[in-house]
């Protein structure tokens, strides 16, 4: 129920959808006795879309998320295993295109995990993610597609473990821990988008799985120039605002629900 509810609520609450809603409702009100309110709603929605689409709002939302956990040194000690969170494969398009694996916006999760697997040939590679789609549940799950792709990238299938039942990050953590049964002293890398890392680490801590963050898939360049220039195209700016706003709201919702160890998880030991 939580999975379906979160999908539906976010579709309604996404900033771009809310702003478009203001424009549409305001446009309807223009032809009623509430035309003055309608003009205000249209103006507010249009201005909001312009600001969110072209100003670096999404970048500013992404920066603190991506800076929370540092990029690890290439000289780090060999890990026991590499855990890759799902969200990088378009399972519906993959199925529609005859099984050719279609990588989405978070493709760095796959490519960086594969690079790590080649760098540390003794490490176990774990991909966690089933189907996170509301529809087309009969399509091949993301984990199975990822396993095929990793094999095509030269990683031995004997090293690959897939967890194919999870639909969100909480289930990623709980089901992966149950599957790999981590032991004291082991080193497990967690590979996911840098902006998604704080919530992911907090969730894994609550699940009792101590992981080492390995952030990838950065959205911001962390330069002064990017916050002084408009974001183009406008659709990219709106998409970035939607995704970063969702992540911040996710941090709040998961903390309220007791599924992260802190409101904004940080490096260091888990909080009680």
PDB file of N, CA and C in Angstrom, residues 169-171 173-174 197-209 249-266 269-272:
ATOM      1  N   UNK A 169      13.473   1.999  -1.820  1.00  0.00           N
ATOM      2  CA  UNK A 169      14.770   1.911  -1.146  1.00  0.00           C
ATOM      3  C   UNK A 169      14.694   1.159   0.175  1.00  0.00           C
ATOM      4  N   UNK A 170      13.591   1.294   0.887  1.00  0.00           N
ATOM      5  CA  UNK A 170      13.432   0.543   2.131  1.00  0.00           C
ATOM      6  C   UNK A 170      13.481  -0.956   1.858  1.00  0.00           C
ATOM      7  N   UNK A 171      12.756  -1.395   0.858  1.00  0.00           N
ATOM      8  CA  UNK A 171      12.763  -2.817   0.512  1.00  0.00           C
ATOM      9  C   UNK A 171      14.121  -3.233  -0.034  1.00  0.00           C
ATOM     10  N   UNK A 173      16.999  -2.231   1.041  1.00  0.00           N
ATOM     11  CA  UNK A 173      17.860  -2.457   2.205  1.00  0.00           C
ATOM     12  C   UNK A 173      17.490  -3.732   2.949  1.00  0.00           C
ATOM     13  N   UNK A 174      16.214  -3.887   3.251  1.00  0.00           N
ATOM     14  CA  UNK A 174      15.764  -5.028   4.056  1.00  0.00           C
ATOM     15  C   UNK A 174      15.987  -6.346   3.321  1.00  0.00           C
ATOM     16  N   UNK A 197      21.953   9.400  -2.006  1.00  0.00           N
ATOM     17  CA  UNK A 197      22.777   8.702  -1.024  1.00  0.00           C
ATOM     18  C   UNK A 197      22.386   8.974   0.427  1.00  0.00           C
ATOM     19  N   UNK A 198      22.104  10.225   0.849  1.00  0.00           N
ATOM     20  CA  UNK A 198      21.760  10.428   2.264  1.00  0.00           C
ATOM     21  C   UNK A 198      20.587   9.573   2.727  1.00  0.00           C
ATOM     22  N   UNK A 199      19.519   9.561   1.959  1.00  0.00           N
ATOM     23  CA  UNK A 199      18.352   8.761   2.360  1.00  0.00           C
ATOM     24  C   UNK A 199      18.685   7.270   2.317  1.00  0.00           C
ATOM     25  N   UNK A 200      19.429   6.857   1.301  1.00  0.00           N
ATOM     26  CA  UNK A 200      19.771   5.440   1.176  1.00  0.00           C
ATOM     27  C   UNK A 200      20.598   4.954   2.356  1.00  0.00           C
ATOM     28  N   UNK A 201      21.613   5.725   2.739  1.00  0.00           N
ATOM     29  CA  UNK A 201      22.461   5.334   3.869  1.00  0.00           C
ATOM     30  C   UNK A 201      21.646   5.276   5.151  1.00  0.00           C
ATOM     31  N   UNK A 202      20.792   6.283   5.373  1.00  0.00           N
ATOM     32  CA  UNK A 202      19.948   6.284   6.568  1.00  0.00           C
ATOM     33  C   UNK A 202      19.039   5.075   6.637  1.00  0.00           C
ATOM     34  N   UNK A 203      18.509   4.670   5.494  1.00  0.00           N
ATOM     35  CA  UNK A 203      17.626   3.502   5.445  1.00  0.00           C
ATOM     36  C   UNK A 203      18.408   2.223   5.729  1.00  0.00           C
ATOM     37  N   UNK A 204      19.561   2.062   5.104  1.00  0.00           N
ATOM     38  CA  UNK A 204      20.371   0.864   5.342  1.00  0.00           C
ATOM     39  C   UNK A 204      20.794   0.780   6.806  1.00  0.00           C
ATOM     40  N   UNK A 205      21.070   1.915   7.433  1.00  0.00           N
ATOM     41  CA  UNK A 205      21.433   1.899   8.852  1.00  0.00           C
ATOM     42  C   UNK A 205      20.284   1.390   9.705  1.00  0.00           C
ATOM     43  N   UNK A 206      19.087   1.872   9.448  1.00  0.00           N
ATOM     44  CA  UNK A 206      17.927   1.410  10.217  1.00  0.00           C
ATOM     45  C   UNK A 206      17.684  -0.076   9.973  1.00  0.00           C
ATOM     46  N   UNK A 207      17.959  -0.533   8.758  1.00  0.00           N
ATOM     47  CA  UNK A 207      17.798  -1.951   8.442  1.00  0.00           C
ATOM     48  C   UNK A 207      18.891  -2.808   9.069  1.00  0.00           C
ATOM     49  N   UNK A 208      19.913  -2.171   9.668  1.00  0.00           N
ATOM     50  CA  UNK A 208      20.980  -2.919  10.320  1.00  0.00           C
ATOM     51  C   UNK A 208      22.082  -3.361   9.384  1.00  0.00           C
ATOM     52  N   UNK A 209      22.232  -2.669   8.270  1.00  0.00           N
ATOM     53  CA  UNK A 209      23.244  -3.024   7.281  1.00  0.00           C
ATOM     54  C   UNK A 209      24.203  -1.838   7.143  1.00  0.00           C
ATOM     55  N   UNK A 249      11.576  15.678   0.225  1.00  0.00           N
ATOM     56  CA  UNK A 249      10.336  15.247   0.878  1.00  0.00           C
ATOM     57  C   UNK A 249      10.443  13.791   1.320  1.00  0.00           C
ATOM     58  N   UNK A 250      11.168  12.979   0.525  1.00  0.00           N
ATOM     59  CA  UNK A 250      11.383  11.590   0.906  1.00  0.00           C
ATOM     60  C   UNK A 250      12.180  11.467   2.189  1.00  0.00           C
ATOM     61  N   UNK A 251      13.181  12.318   2.361  1.00  0.00           N
ATOM     62  CA  UNK A 251      13.948  12.325   3.609  1.00  0.00           C
ATOM     63  C   UNK A 251      13.043  12.607   4.802  1.00  0.00           C
ATOM     64  N   UNK A 252      12.157  13.578   4.635  1.00  0.00           N
ATOM     65  CA  UNK A 252      11.234  13.922   5.721  1.00  0.00           C
ATOM     66  C   UNK A 252      10.260  12.784   5.998  1.00  0.00           C
ATOM     67  N   UNK A 253       9.657  12.240   4.943  1.00  0.00           N
ATOM     68  CA  UNK A 253       8.659  11.183   5.115  1.00  0.00           C
ATOM     69  C   UNK A 253       9.270   9.926   5.728  1.00  0.00           C
ATOM     70  N   UNK A 254      10.457   9.551   5.279  1.00  0.00           N
ATOM     71  CA  UNK A 254      11.095   8.344   5.809  1.00  0.00           C
ATOM     72  C   UNK A 254      11.541   8.543   7.254  1.00  0.00           C
ATOM     73  N   UNK A 255      11.948   9.764   7.589  1.00  0.00           N
ATOM     74  CA  UNK A 255      12.329  10.019   8.982  1.00  0.00           C
ATOM     75  C   UNK A 255      11.107   9.961   9.881  1.00  0.00           C
ATOM     76  N   UNK A 256      10.014  10.586   9.456  1.00  0.00           N
ATOM     77  CA  UNK A 256       8.775  10.547  10.240  1.00  0.00           C
ATOM     78  C   UNK A 256       8.300   9.109  10.410  1.00  0.00           C
ATOM     79  N   UNK A 257       8.487   8.299   9.380  1.00  0.00           N
ATOM     80  CA  UNK A 257       8.080   6.901   9.442  1.00  0.00           C
ATOM     81  C   UNK A 257       9.077   5.994  10.131  1.00  0.00           C
ATOM     82  N   UNK A 258      10.191   6.543  10.639  1.00  0.00           N
ATOM     83  CA  UNK A 258      11.179   5.738  11.348  1.00  0.00           C
ATOM     84  C   UNK A 258      12.033   4.873  10.452  1.00  0.00           C
ATOM     85  N   UNK A 259      12.123   5.224   9.172  1.00  0.00           N
ATOM     86  CA  UNK A 259      12.869   4.394   8.234  1.00  0.00           C
ATOM     87  C   UNK A 259      14.260   4.929   7.909  1.00  0.00           C
ATOM     88  N   UNK A 260      14.651   6.059   8.506  1.00  0.00           N
ATOM     89  CA  UNK A 260      16.032   6.529   8.423  1.00  0.00           C
ATOM     90  C   UNK A 260      16.493   6.883   9.829  1.00  0.00           C
ATOM     91  N   UNK A 261      17.808   6.906  10.025  1.00  0.00           N
ATOM     92  CA  UNK A 261      18.335   7.150  11.372  1.00  0.00           C
ATOM     93  C   UNK A 261      18.442   8.630  11.699  1.00  0.00           C
ATOM     94  N   UNK A 262      18.218   9.512  10.714  1.00  0.00           N
ATOM     95  CA  UNK A 262      18.303  10.958  10.938  1.00  0.00           C
ATOM     96  C   UNK A 262      17.527  11.662   9.839  1.00  0.00           C
ATOM     97  N   UNK A 263      17.180  12.909  10.094  1.00  0.00           N
ATOM     98  CA  UNK A 263      16.468  13.678   9.078  1.00  0.00           C
ATOM     99  C   UNK A 263      17.342  13.893   7.848  1.00  0.00           C
ATOM    100  N   UNK A 264      18.639  14.119   8.082  1.00  0.00           N
ATOM    101  CA  UNK A 264      19.590  14.296   6.985  1.00  0.00           C
ATOM    102  C   UNK A 264      20.839  13.486   7.311  1.00  0.00           C
ATOM    103  N   UNK A 265      20.814  12.170   7.053  1.00  0.00           N
ATOM    104  CA  UNK A 265      21.921  11.286   7.427  1.00  0.00           C
ATOM    105  C   UNK A 265      23.270  11.813   6.938  1.00  0.00           C
ATOM    106  N   UNK A 266      24.270  11.623   7.790  1.00  0.00           N
ATOM    107  CA  UNK A 266      25.612  12.138   7.515  1.00  0.00           C
ATOM    108  C   UNK A 266      26.642  11.025   7.681  1.00  0.00           C
ATOM    109  N   UNK A 269      28.921   6.967  12.368  1.00  0.00           N
ATOM    110  CA  UNK A 269      28.101   5.853  12.861  1.00  0.00           C
ATOM    111  C   UNK A 269      26.622   6.185  12.828  1.00  0.00           C
ATOM    112  N   UNK A 270      25.812   5.149  12.755  1.00  0.00           N
ATOM    113  CA  UNK A 270      24.362   5.333  12.760  1.00  0.00           C
ATOM    114  C   UNK A 270      23.907   5.905  14.090  1.00  0.00           C
ATOM    115  N   UNK A 271      22.853   6.709  14.038  1.00  0.00           N
ATOM    116  CA  UNK A 271      22.294   7.260  15.266  1.00  0.00           C
ATOM    117  C   UNK A 271      21.302   6.274  15.869  1.00  0.00           C
ATOM    118  N   UNK A 272      21.160   6.278  17.188  1.00  0.00           N
ATOM    119  CA  UNK A 272      20.223   5.341  17.816  1.00  0.00           C
ATOM    120  C   UNK A 272      18.781   5.708  17.478  1.00  0.00           C
TER     121      UNK A 272
END
